Amino acid sequence: MNNKLKKIAISALISSFLIFSVLIPILISISYSRESGVEYYSTQKSELIIKSASVTLEDPIFIDGNASGVNAHNWSWAVTQEWCSGDGSWSTPYIIENITIDAITSPTGNGIFINNSKNDYFIIRNVKVYNAGGGTYDVGGIKLQNTSNGTLLNNNCSNNRNNGFLLFNSDNNTISGNTANGNFNYGIHLYFSDHNDITENYANNNREGIYLYNSDNNTISGNIANNNDEGIILYDSDNNTISRNTANNNNEGIRIYNSNINDIFKNIANDNYGGIGLYFSITNDIINNTVNYNYDGIRLQRSDHNDISGNTIANNNWYGIYLHYSNRNDIFRNTANNNDDGIHLDSSDYNTIVNNTYNNNSIYGIYLYSCIDIKISGNTIANNDYGIYLYYSNANDIFNNTANNNDYGISLNYSYINIIVDNTVNNNSIYGIYLYYSYNTDISRNYVNNSWYGIHLYSSTHNDISGNNIDNNEYGIYLDNSDDTDIVNNTITYNNVGIYLSYCNSTEISNNYFSGNGVDIRKLEVDDPFPIEGMLLIVLVISIIIIIAGMIITKRRRARGEIQRLP
């Protein structure tokens, strides 16, 4: 028994010795690493590799993936430097990190220049570059040229004399978490570069924040681009995604120029001169953006076949949405409140304006100037000076809208062959529906209540007013110098005057229902043989003739009397 206990005790002592012999060196190494501040990371081979400490370099870095020969500055050379590690594989990429470069004397104008590196994987991180630049546009703090598979992470390329970050003919790279502020030209610049990810960067106080030229299929997401001339620009660039960026206090927040099939969604573009602008661009989607406190909210200039939907556009000085010479665009489910004009179309045809909200705009909810074949449907337009306003605009359809509590609900001026159908037009202070020198209009099945004039036509001919419910207005229907009007099958109730006609020819009034009006119909016809004004004029003329004749007769009598008294 005693021998057995002794064996157990000896085994325990041996085990304890072995455990402590392993743990003590590990604990010592951990303690040393914490005290010395050296960081570690493991490769897949579980090797402990010491990162380079922060280094300030006097010379810029130039790596050419195709270079060969003695002293060639390729990746094989770079990995021998203290600031580079790795082998260029996907699992162990080359890493350039923890360096600062003043590029004021750089012979290439770049701080770090990676050229002709298509097959190697690399990361540049925690690097600071400043004073890069020169007389040409194609230099930057960090420049990639003819290069792929690079990741630029958490670098600071600010206060350079041209670009912060420049990708030139470089595809499939990532630029993330970087700072590019105060550069003379561009914070981040892509030139003929495709399939790159630009995410969560700062690009402020540059001439242009993020600029893509002839660059397709890139993702620009989560960036902040403030206080530039332009925050984010696409020029001749297609199939890009611009999402969740903030572009404030720029001349223009987001500008799309001659660029097609781009998705622009969930961005914030506030306090710019222009919020989001499309110029000569087709088939883009502008969706769910917030565009407030600009001069123009969303502007389309000669841009066709775009979708503008789900945006919040408020408190812009001029226009919430503005289209100029832009055709066949779909504008739906937007909210454009508290602007001068909610939406303003100028010389723009075949557009659709559906299910939007345009409230509390200081002048117009919806304004059309010289537009043809616009569909305006399902919109809510309230508390504007003019709800829906057409000027020199023809062949448009205005249906199923609610235009309440404006001064003018729906107003047409010098506009022809339009349809105003199935709208609700209530509580407008002056006119529910107003036509001024407008012809061949179909006004039918509308609800027009509680305005001074329910429906008012001035010098407008060949119009049809049918099937409307016109209630509680001062004048239900008021025609002034308007000929060839059909007023049929309307319900006209509780107005002070149901129908008022002033100098109107060829007016058909039939099958209307009248109830509770002060006067159902009051007419002053231009072709009455003796209208009151005509009678007054005739009486006045006759009176003048009688007076003049009397004066002449009296004068002649006096003259005769004088002659008779002569000796």
Coordinates of C-alpha atoms in Angstrom, one line a residue:
M1 CA 0.0 0.0 0.0
N2 CA 2.8 2.4 1.0
N3 CA 4.7 1.5 -2.2
K4 CA 1.6 2.3 -4.3
L5 CA 1.2 5.7 -2.7
K6 CA 4.9 6.5 -3.3
K7 CA 4.5 5.6 -7.0
I8 CA 1.5 8.0 -7.3
A9 CA 3.3 10.8 -5.6
I10 CA 6.3 10.4 -7.8
S11 CA 4.1 10.4 -10.9
A12 CA 2.4 13.6 -9.8
L13 CA 5.7 15.4 -9.2
I14 CA 7.0 14.4 -12.6
S15 CA 3.7 15.6 -14.3
S16 CA 3.8 18.9 -12.5
F17 CA 7.4 19.5 -13.5
L18 CA 6.6 18.8 -17.2
I19 CA 3.6 21.2 -17.1
F20 CA 5.5 24.0 -15.5
S21 CA 8.4 23.5 -17.9
V22 CA 6.0 24.2 -20.8
L23 CA 4.0 27.1 -19.2
I24 CA 6.8 29.2 -17.8
P25 CA 8.4 30.1 -21.2
I26 CA 5.0 30.9 -22.6
L27 CA 4.1 33.1 -19.7
I28 CA 7.5 34.8 -19.9
S29 CA 7.0 35.4 -23.6
I30 CA 3.5 36.9 -23.1
S31 CA 4.8 39.1 -20.4
Y32 CA 7.6 40.3 -22.6
S33 CA 5.4 41.0 -25.5
R34 CA 3.0 43.1 -23.5
E35 CA 5.8 45.1 -21.9
S36 CA 7.7 45.6 -25.1
G37 CA 4.6 46.5 -27.2
V38 CA 5.5 44.1 -30.0
E39 CA 2.4 42.8 -31.8
Y40 CA 2.0 39.3 -33.2
Y41 CA -0.1 37.7 -35.9
S42 CA -0.2 34.1 -37.1
T43 CA 0.0 32.8 -40.6
Q44 CA -1.7 29.5 -41.6
K45 CA 1.6 27.8 -40.7
S46 CA 1.2 29.1 -37.1
E47 CA 4.5 31.0 -37.4
L48 CA 4.9 34.1 -35.2
I49 CA 5.9 37.0 -37.4
I50 CA 6.9 40.4 -35.9
K51 CA 5.3 43.4 -37.8
S52 CA 7.5 46.3 -38.7
A53 CA 7.4 49.3 -36.3
S54 CA 6.3 52.6 -37.8
V55 CA 9.0 53.9 -40.2
T56 CA 9.4 57.3 -41.9
L57 CA 10.9 56.9 -45.4
E58 CA 12.9 59.5 -47.1
D59 CA 12.3 58.0 -50.5
P60 CA 9.0 57.0 -52.2
I61 CA 8.2 53.4 -53.0
F62 CA 8.0 52.2 -56.6
I63 CA 7.2 48.5 -57.4
D64 CA 6.9 47.2 -60.9
G65 CA 5.5 43.7 -61.1
N66 CA 7.1 43.1 -64.5
A67 CA 10.6 44.4 -63.6
S68 CA 13.5 42.0 -63.8
G69 CA 17.3 42.0 -63.6
V70 CA 19.7 43.3 -61.0
N71 CA 18.2 45.8 -58.6
A72 CA 14.8 45.5 -60.2
H73 CA 12.2 47.0 -58.0
N74 CA 9.7 44.2 -58.2
W75 CA 7.9 42.3 -55.4
S76 CA 10.9 40.1 -54.8
W77 CA 12.9 43.2 -54.0
A78 CA 10.1 44.8 -51.9
V79 CA 9.8 41.8 -49.6
T80 CA 13.5 42.3 -48.6
Q81 CA 12.6 45.7 -47.2
E82 CA 11.7 46.3 -43.6
W83 CA 8.3 47.7 -44.6
C84 CA 7.1 44.7 -46.7
S85 CA 6.3 41.0 -45.8
G86 CA 4.3 38.1 -47.3
D87 CA 4.6 36.1 -50.5
G88 CA 1.9 37.5 -52.8
S89 CA -0.5 34.6 -52.5
W90 CA -4.1 35.0 -51.6
S91 CA -3.6 33.5 -48.1
T92 CA -0.3 35.4 -47.4
P93 CA -0.4 38.6 -49.5
Y94 CA 2.4 41.1 -49.6
I95 CA 1.9 43.7 -46.9
I96 CA 3.2 47.2 -46.9
E97 CA 2.4 48.9 -43.7
N98 CA 3.2 51.4 -40.9
I99 CA 5.2 53.9 -43.0
T100 CA 5.1 57.7 -43.5
I101 CA 6.3 59.2 -46.8
D102 CA 6.8 62.9 -47.5
A103 CA 6.7 62.7 -51.4
I104 CA 7.7 66.3 -52.0
T105 CA 10.8 65.2 -53.9
S106 CA 9.4 62.0 -55.5
P107 CA 10.7 61.6 -59.1
T108 CA 7.4 60.1 -60.2
G109 CA 5.2 62.5 -58.2
N110 CA 3.8 59.5 -56.3
G111 CA 4.2 58.4 -52.7
I112 CA 3.7 54.7 -53.4
F113 CA 3.4 53.6 -57.0
I114 CA 2.5 50.0 -57.8
N115 CA 2.7 49.2 -61.5
N116 CA 2.0 46.2 -63.7
S117 CA 1.0 44.0 -60.8
K118 CA -1.8 41.8 -62.1
N119 CA -1.4 38.4 -60.4
D120 CA 0.1 39.1 -56.9
Y121 CA -2.1 39.9 -53.9
F122 CA -1.1 42.8 -51.7
I123 CA -2.2 45.0 -48.9
I124 CA -1.1 48.6 -48.2
R125 CA -2.3 49.6 -44.8
N126 CA -1.6 52.2 -42.0
V127 CA 0.4 54.3 -44.4
K128 CA 0.6 58.1 -44.5
V129 CA 1.6 60.0 -47.6
Y130 CA 1.6 63.8 -48.2
N131 CA 3.0 66.3 -50.6
A132 CA 2.7 63.9 -53.6
G133 CA 1.9 65.5 -56.9
G134 CA 3.4 67.6 -59.7
G135 CA 2.5 69.1 -63.0
T136 CA 0.4 66.1 -64.3
Y137 CA -3.0 64.8 -63.3
D138 CA -1.9 61.2 -63.1
V139 CA 0.0 61.1 -59.8
G140 CA -1.1 60.6 -56.3
G141 CA -0.3 59.7 -52.7
I142 CA -0.9 56.0 -53.6
K143 CA -1.1 55.1 -57.2
L144 CA -2.0 51.7 -58.8
Q145 CA -1.5 51.4 -62.5
N146 CA -2.3 48.2 -64.5
T147 CA -2.7 46.6 -61.2
S148 CA -5.2 44.1 -59.7
N149 CA -5.8 42.3 -56.4
G150 CA -4.7 45.2 -54.2
T151 CA -6.3 46.3 -50.9
L152 CA -5.7 49.8 -49.7
L153 CA -6.7 49.8 -46.0
N154 CA -6.7 52.5 -43.3
N155 CA -4.2 54.8 -45.1
N156 CA -4.1 58.6 -45.0
C157 CA -3.3 60.3 -48.3
S158 CA -4.2 63.9 -47.5
N159 CA -2.7 67.3 -48.5
N160 CA -1.3 66.1 -51.7
R161 CA -0.8 68.3 -54.7
N162 CA -2.9 66.2 -57.0
N163 CA -4.7 63.0 -56.1
G164 CA -5.0 61.3 -52.8
F165 CA -5.5 57.8 -54.2
L166 CA -5.3 57.1 -58.0
L167 CA -6.3 53.9 -59.8
F168 CA -5.2 54.0 -63.4
N169 CA -6.3 51.1 -65.6
S170 CA -6.6 49.0 -62.5
D171 CA -9.3 46.4 -61.8
N172 CA -10.6 44.3 -58.9
N173 CA -9.0 46.4 -56.1
T174 CA -10.4 47.5 -52.7
I175 CA -10.0 51.0 -51.2
S176 CA -11.5 50.9 -47.7
G177 CA -11.3 52.9 -44.5
N178 CA -8.9 55.5 -45.9
T179 CA -8.7 59.3 -45.5
A180 CA -8.2 61.5 -48.5
N181 CA -8.7 65.1 -47.4
G182 CA -7.4 68.4 -48.6
N183 CA -5.9 67.2 -51.9
F184 CA -5.6 69.8 -54.7
N185 CA -7.6 67.7 -57.2
Y186 CA -9.2 64.4 -56.3
G187 CA -9.5 62.6 -53.0
I188 CA -10.0 59.2 -54.8
H189 CA -9.7 59.0 -58.5
L190 CA -10.5 56.0 -60.8
Y191 CA -9.4 56.3 -64.4
F192 CA -10.3 53.4 -66.8
S193 CA -10.7 51.1 -63.8
D194 CA -13.4 48.5 -63.3
H195 CA -14.8 46.2 -60.6
N196 CA -13.3 48.1 -57.7
D197 CA -14.8 48.5 -54.2
I198 CA -14.5 52.0 -52.6
T199 CA -16.0 51.8 -49.2
E200 CA -16.0 53.7 -45.9
N201 CA -13.5 56.3 -46.9
Y202 CA -13.2 60.0 -46.0
A203 CA -12.8 62.3 -49.0
N204 CA -13.3 65.9 -47.8
N205 CA -12.1 69.4 -48.8
N206 CA -10.8 68.3 -52.1
R207 CA -11.7 69.8 -55.5
E208 CA -13.5 66.5 -56.2
G209 CA -14.2 64.0 -53.5
I210 CA -14.5 60.7 -55.4
Y211 CA -14.1 60.8 -59.2
L212 CA -14.7 58.0 -61.7
Y213 CA -13.7 58.5 -65.3
N214 CA -14.5 55.7 -67.9
S215 CA -14.7 53.3 -65.0
D216 CA -17.5 50.6 -64.9
N217 CA -18.9 48.1 -62.4
N218 CA -17.5 49.7 -59.3
T219 CA -19.1 50.0 -55.9
I220 CA -18.9 53.3 -54.0
S221 CA -20.5 52.7 -50.6
G222 CA -20.4 54.2 -47.1
N223 CA -18.1 57.0 -47.9
I224 CA -18.1 60.6 -46.6
A225 CA -17.4 63.2 -49.3
N226 CA -18.1 66.7 -47.9
N227 CA -17.0 70.2 -48.6
N228 CA -15.7 69.5 -52.1
D229 CA -16.6 71.2 -55.4
E230 CA -18.3 67.9 -56.2
G231 CA -18.7 65.1 -53.7
I232 CA -19.0 62.0 -56.0
I233 CA -18.7 62.2 -59.8
L234 CA -19.2 59.6 -62.5
Y235 CA -18.1 60.7 -65.9
D236 CA -18.5 58.2 -68.9
S237 CA -18.9 55.5 -66.3
D238 CA -21.6 52.7 -66.4
N239 CA -23.0 50.0 -64.2
N240 CA -21.7 51.5 -60.9
T241 CA -23.4 51.3 -57.5
I242 CA -23.4 54.5 -55.4
S243 CA -25.0 53.7 -52.0
R244 CA -25.1 54.9 -48.4
N245 CA -22.7 57.7 -49.0
T246 CA -22.8 61.2 -47.4
A247 CA -22.1 64.1 -49.7
N248 CA -22.9 67.4 -48.0
N249 CA -21.8 71.0 -48.4
N250 CA -20.5 70.5 -51.9
N251 CA -21.2 72.5 -55.1
E252 CA -23.0 69.3 -56.2
G253 CA -23.4 66.3 -53.9
I254 CA -23.5 63.5 -56.6
R255 CA -23.0 64.2 -60.3
I256 CA -23.6 61.7 -63.0
Y257 CA -22.4 62.8 -66.5
N258 CA -22.8 60.8 -69.7
S259 CA -23.1 57.7 -67.5
N260 CA -25.6 54.9 -67.8
I261 CA -27.2 52.1 -65.9
N262 CA -26.0 53.2 -62.5
D263 CA -27.7 52.6 -59.1
I264 CA -27.8 55.6 -56.8
F265 CA -29.5 54.7 -53.6
K266 CA -29.7 55.5 -49.9
N267 CA -27.3 58.4 -50.1
I268 CA -27.5 61.6 -48.1
A269 CA -26.9 64.8 -50.2
N270 CA -27.7 67.9 -48.1
D271 CA -26.7 71.5 -48.0
N272 CA -25.2 71.5 -51.5
Y273 CA -25.9 73.8 -54.4
G274 CA -27.2 70.8 -56.3
G275 CA -28.1 67.6 -54.4
I276 CA -28.0 64.9 -57.1
G277 CA -27.6 65.7 -60.8
L278 CA -27.8 63.6 -64.0
Y279 CA -26.5 65.1 -67.3
F280 CA -26.8 63.3 -70.6
S281 CA -27.3 60.1 -68.8
I282 CA -29.8 57.3 -69.3
T283 CA -31.3 54.3 -67.5
N284 CA -30.1 55.2 -64.0
D285 CA -32.0 54.5 -60.8
I286 CA -32.1 57.2 -58.1
I287 CA -33.8 55.5 -55.2
N288 CA -34.4 56.1 -51.5
N289 CA -32.0 59.1 -51.2
T290 CA -32.3 62.0 -48.8
V291 CA -31.8 65.3 -50.6
N292 CA -32.5 68.3 -48.4
Y293 CA -31.5 72.0 -48.0
N294 CA -29.9 72.3 -51.5
Y295 CA -30.8 74.8 -54.2
D296 CA -31.9 72.0 -56.5
G297 CA -32.7 68.6 -55.0
I298 CA -32.6 66.2 -57.9
R299 CA -31.8 67.6 -61.4
L300 CA -32.0 65.8 -64.8
Q301 CA -30.5 67.6 -67.8
R302 CA -31.0 65.9 -71.2
S303 CA -31.3 62.6 -69.4
D304 CA -33.9 59.9 -70.4
H305 CA -35.3 56.6 -69.2
N306 CA -34.3 57.1 -65.6
D307 CA -36.2 56.0 -62.4
I308 CA -36.5 58.5 -59.5
S309 CA -38.3 56.8 -56.7
G310 CA -38.7 56.7 -52.9
N311 CA -36.6 59.8 -52.3
T312 CA -37.1 62.4 -49.6
I313 CA -36.5 65.9 -51.0
A314 CA -37.3 68.8 -48.7
N315 CA -36.4 72.4 -48.0
N316 CA -34.6 73.0 -51.2
N317 CA -34.5 76.7 -52.3
W318 CA -35.6 76.1 -55.8
Y319 CA -36.8 72.7 -57.1
G320 CA -37.3 69.4 -55.3
I321 CA -37.1 67.6 -58.6
Y322 CA -36.2 69.4 -61.9
L323 CA -36.2 68.0 -65.4
H324 CA -34.9 69.9 -68.4
Y325 CA -35.1 68.4 -71.9
S326 CA -35.4 65.0 -70.2
N327 CA -37.9 62.4 -71.6
R328 CA -39.4 59.1 -70.6
N329 CA -38.5 59.2 -67.0
D330 CA -40.5 57.5 -64.2
I331 CA -40.9 59.6 -61.1
F332 CA -42.8 57.8 -58.3
R333 CA -43.2 57.5 -54.6
N334 CA -41.1 60.5 -53.8
T335 CA -41.8 63.1 -51.1
A336 CA -40.9 66.6 -52.1
N337 CA -42.1 69.1 -49.5
N338 CA -41.2 72.6 -48.5
N339 CA -39.4 73.5 -51.7
D340 CA -40.1 76.4 -54.0
D341 CA -41.4 73.9 -56.5
G342 CA -42.0 70.3 -55.6
I343 CA -41.4 69.0 -59.2
H344 CA -40.6 71.2 -62.2
L345 CA -40.5 69.9 -65.8
D346 CA -39.3 72.1 -68.6
S347 CA -39.5 70.9 -72.2
S348 CA -39.6 67.3 -71.0
D349 CA -41.9 64.9 -72.7
Y350 CA -43.4 61.4 -72.1
N351 CA -42.6 61.3 -68.4
T352 CA -44.6 59.6 -65.6
I353 CA -45.3 61.3 -62.3
V354 CA -47.1 58.8 -60.0
N355 CA -47.9 58.4 -56.3
N356 CA -45.7 61.3 -55.1
T357 CA -46.3 63.7 -52.3
Y358 CA -45.8 67.4 -53.0
N359 CA -46.9 69.5 -50.0
N360 CA -46.1 72.9 -48.5
N361 CA -44.1 74.1 -51.5
S362 CA -44.0 77.9 -51.6
I363 CA -45.1 78.1 -55.3
Y364 CA -45.9 75.0 -57.3
G365 CA -46.5 71.4 -56.3
I366 CA -46.2 70.1 -59.9
Y367 CA -45.2 72.5 -62.7
L368 CA -45.1 71.7 -66.4
Y369 CA -43.7 74.1 -69.0
S370 CA -43.9 73.1 -72.7
C371 CA -44.3 69.4 -72.0
I372 CA -46.2 66.8 -74.0
D373 CA -47.8 63.5 -72.9
I374 CA -47.0 63.6 -69.2
K375 CA -48.9 61.2 -66.9
I376 CA -49.7 62.8 -63.6
S377 CA -51.5 60.2 -61.4
G378 CA -52.0 59.3 -57.7
N379 CA -50.2 62.3 -56.3
T380 CA -51.0 64.2 -53.2
I381 CA -50.5 67.9 -53.6
A382 CA -51.5 70.2 -50.7
N383 CA -50.8 73.6 -49.2
N384 CA -48.9 75.0 -52.2
D385 CA -49.8 78.2 -54.1
Y386 CA -50.5 76.1 -57.2
G387 CA -51.2 72.4 -56.8
I388 CA -50.8 71.3 -60.5
Y389 CA -49.8 74.0 -63.0
L390 CA -49.5 73.5 -66.8
Y391 CA -48.1 76.2 -69.1
Y392 CA -48.0 75.7 -72.9
S393 CA -48.3 71.9 -72.2
N394 CA -50.4 69.7 -74.4
A395 CA -51.8 66.1 -74.5
N396 CA -51.2 65.4 -70.8
D397 CA -53.3 63.2 -68.5
I398 CA -54.1 64.4 -65.0
F399 CA -56.0 61.8 -63.1
N400 CA -56.6 60.3 -59.6
N401 CA -54.7 63.1 -57.9
T402 CA -55.6 64.8 -54.6
A403 CA -55.0 68.6 -54.8
N404 CA -56.4 70.2 -51.7
N405 CA -55.8 73.3 -49.6
N406 CA -53.9 75.2 -52.3
D407 CA -54.7 78.6 -53.8
Y408 CA -55.2 77.0 -57.2
G409 CA -55.9 73.2 -57.3
I410 CA -55.3 72.4 -61.0
S411 CA -54.5 75.2 -63.4
L412 CA -54.0 75.1 -67.2
N413 CA -52.6 78.0 -69.1
Y414 CA -52.3 78.1 -72.9
S415 CA -52.6 74.3 -72.9
Y416 CA -54.5 72.1 -75.3
I417 CA -56.0 68.6 -75.5
N418 CA -55.4 67.7 -71.8
I419 CA -57.5 65.3 -69.6
I420 CA -58.4 66.2 -66.0
V421 CA -60.3 63.1 -64.7
D422 CA -61.1 61.5 -61.3
N423 CA -59.3 64.1 -59.2
T424 CA -60.2 65.3 -55.8
V425 CA -59.8 69.1 -55.6
N426 CA -61.1 70.5 -52.3
N427 CA -60.7 73.5 -50.1
N428 CA -58.6 75.5 -52.5
S429 CA -58.9 79.1 -51.6
I430 CA -59.4 80.6 -55.2
Y431 CA -59.8 78.0 -57.9
G432 CA -60.5 74.3 -57.8
I433 CA -59.8 73.8 -61.6
Y434 CA -58.8 76.8 -63.7
L435 CA -58.4 77.0 -67.5
Y436 CA -56.9 80.1 -69.1
Y437 CA -56.8 80.2 -72.9
S438 CA -56.9 76.4 -72.9
Y439 CA -58.8 74.3 -75.4
N440 CA -60.1 70.8 -76.0
T441 CA -59.9 69.8 -72.3
D442 CA -61.8 66.9 -70.8
I443 CA -62.8 67.8 -67.2
S444 CA -64.8 64.8 -65.9
R445 CA -65.6 62.8 -62.8
N446 CA -63.7 65.2 -60.4
Y447 CA -64.7 66.2 -56.9
V448 CA -64.5 70.0 -56.6
N449 CA -65.6 71.4 -53.3
N450 CA -65.2 74.4 -51.0
S451 CA -63.4 76.8 -53.3
W452 CA -64.3 80.3 -54.5
Y453 CA -64.6 79.0 -58.1
G454 CA -65.1 75.3 -58.4
I455 CA -64.3 75.2 -62.1
H456 CA -63.4 78.4 -63.9
L457 CA -62.8 78.8 -67.7
Y458 CA -61.5 82.1 -69.1
S459 CA -61.3 82.6 -72.9
S460 CA -61.1 78.8 -73.3
T461 CA -63.1 77.0 -76.0
H462 CA -64.2 73.5 -77.0
N463 CA -64.0 72.0 -73.5
D464 CA -66.1 69.3 -71.9
I465 CA -67.2 69.5 -68.3
S466 CA -69.0 66.3 -67.4
G467 CA -69.8 64.0 -64.5
N468 CA -68.2 66.1 -61.9
N469 CA -69.4 66.6 -58.3
I470 CA -69.2 70.3 -57.5
D471 CA -70.3 71.3 -54.0
N472 CA -70.1 74.2 -51.6
N473 CA -68.3 76.7 -53.8
E474 CA -69.1 80.3 -54.3
Y475 CA -69.4 79.6 -58.0
G476 CA -69.8 76.0 -59.0
I477 CA -68.9 76.4 -62.7
Y478 CA -67.9 79.9 -64.0
L479 CA -67.4 80.5 -67.7
D480 CA -66.1 83.8 -68.9
N481 CA -65.7 84.5 -72.7
S482 CA -65.5 80.7 -73.3
D483 CA -67.4 79.3 -76.2
D484 CA -68.4 75.8 -77.4
T485 CA -68.5 74.3 -73.9
D486 CA -70.5 71.2 -73.0
I487 CA -71.7 71.1 -69.3
V488 CA -73.5 67.8 -68.9
N489 CA -74.2 65.2 -66.2
N490 CA -72.7 67.1 -63.4
T491 CA -73.9 67.2 -59.8
I492 CA -73.9 70.8 -58.7
T493 CA -75.0 71.4 -55.1
Y494 CA -74.9 74.0 -52.4
N495 CA -73.1 76.6 -54.3
N496 CA -74.0 80.3 -54.2
V497 CA -74.2 80.2 -58.0
G498 CA -74.4 76.7 -59.7
I499 CA -73.4 77.8 -63.2
Y500 CA -72.4 81.3 -64.2
L501 CA -72.0 82.2 -67.9
S502 CA -70.6 85.5 -69.1
Y503 CA -70.4 86.2 -72.8
C504 CA -70.3 82.6 -73.9
N505 CA -71.6 81.2 -77.2
S506 CA -72.7 77.7 -78.1
T507 CA -72.8 76.4 -74.5
E508 CA -74.7 73.1 -74.0
I509 CA -76.1 72.7 -70.5
S510 CA -77.9 69.4 -70.1
N511 CA -78.7 66.6 -67.6
N512 CA -77.1 68.2 -64.7
Y513 CA -78.4 67.8 -61.1
F514 CA -78.9 71.0 -59.1
S515 CA -79.7 71.1 -55.4
G516 CA -79.3 73.7 -52.7
N517 CA -77.7 76.4 -54.8
G518 CA -78.5 80.1 -54.3
V519 CA -79.0 80.3 -58.1
D520 CA -78.7 77.3 -60.3
I521 CA -77.9 79.1 -63.6
R522 CA -77.1 82.7 -64.2
K523 CA -76.4 83.8 -67.8
L524 CA -75.1 86.9 -69.5
E525 CA -75.1 85.8 -73.1
V526 CA -73.1 87.7 -75.7
D527 CA -75.7 87.0 -78.4
D528 CA -78.7 88.4 -76.4
P529 CA -80.5 91.0 -78.5
F530 CA -80.6 93.5 -75.7
P531 CA -78.2 92.6 -72.9
I532 CA -78.1 95.1 -70.0
E533 CA -74.7 96.5 -70.9
G534 CA -75.8 96.9 -74.5
M535 CA -79.0 98.7 -73.5
L536 CA -77.1 101.1 -71.3
L537 CA -74.7 101.8 -74.2
I538 CA -77.6 102.4 -76.6
V539 CA -79.3 104.7 -74.1
L540 CA -76.1 106.6 -73.6
V541 CA -75.5 107.0 -77.3
I542 CA -79.1 108.2 -77.9
S543 CA -78.9 110.6 -75.1
I544 CA -75.7 112.1 -76.4
I545 CA -77.2 112.4 -79.9
I546 CA -80.3 114.1 -78.5
I547 CA -78.2 116.6 -76.5
I548 CA -76.0 117.4 -79.5
A549 CA -79.1 117.8 -81.8
G550 CA -80.7 120.0 -79.3
M551 CA -77.7 122.2 -79.1
I552 CA -77.5 122.5 -82.9
I553 CA -81.2 123.4 -83.1
T554 CA -80.9 126.0 -80.4
K555 CA -77.9 127.6 -82.1
R556 CA -79.7 127.8 -85.4
R557 CA -82.8 129.3 -83.8
R558 CA -80.7 132.0 -82.2
A559 CA -79.0 132.7 -85.5
R560 CA -82.3 133.1 -87.3
G561 CA -83.5 135.5 -84.6
E562 CA -80.5 137.6 -85.0
I563 CA -81.0 137.8 -88.7
Q564 CA -84.7 138.8 -88.3
R565 CA -83.7 141.7 -86.0
L566 CA -81.3 143.2 -88.6
P567 CA -82.7 146.5 -90.3

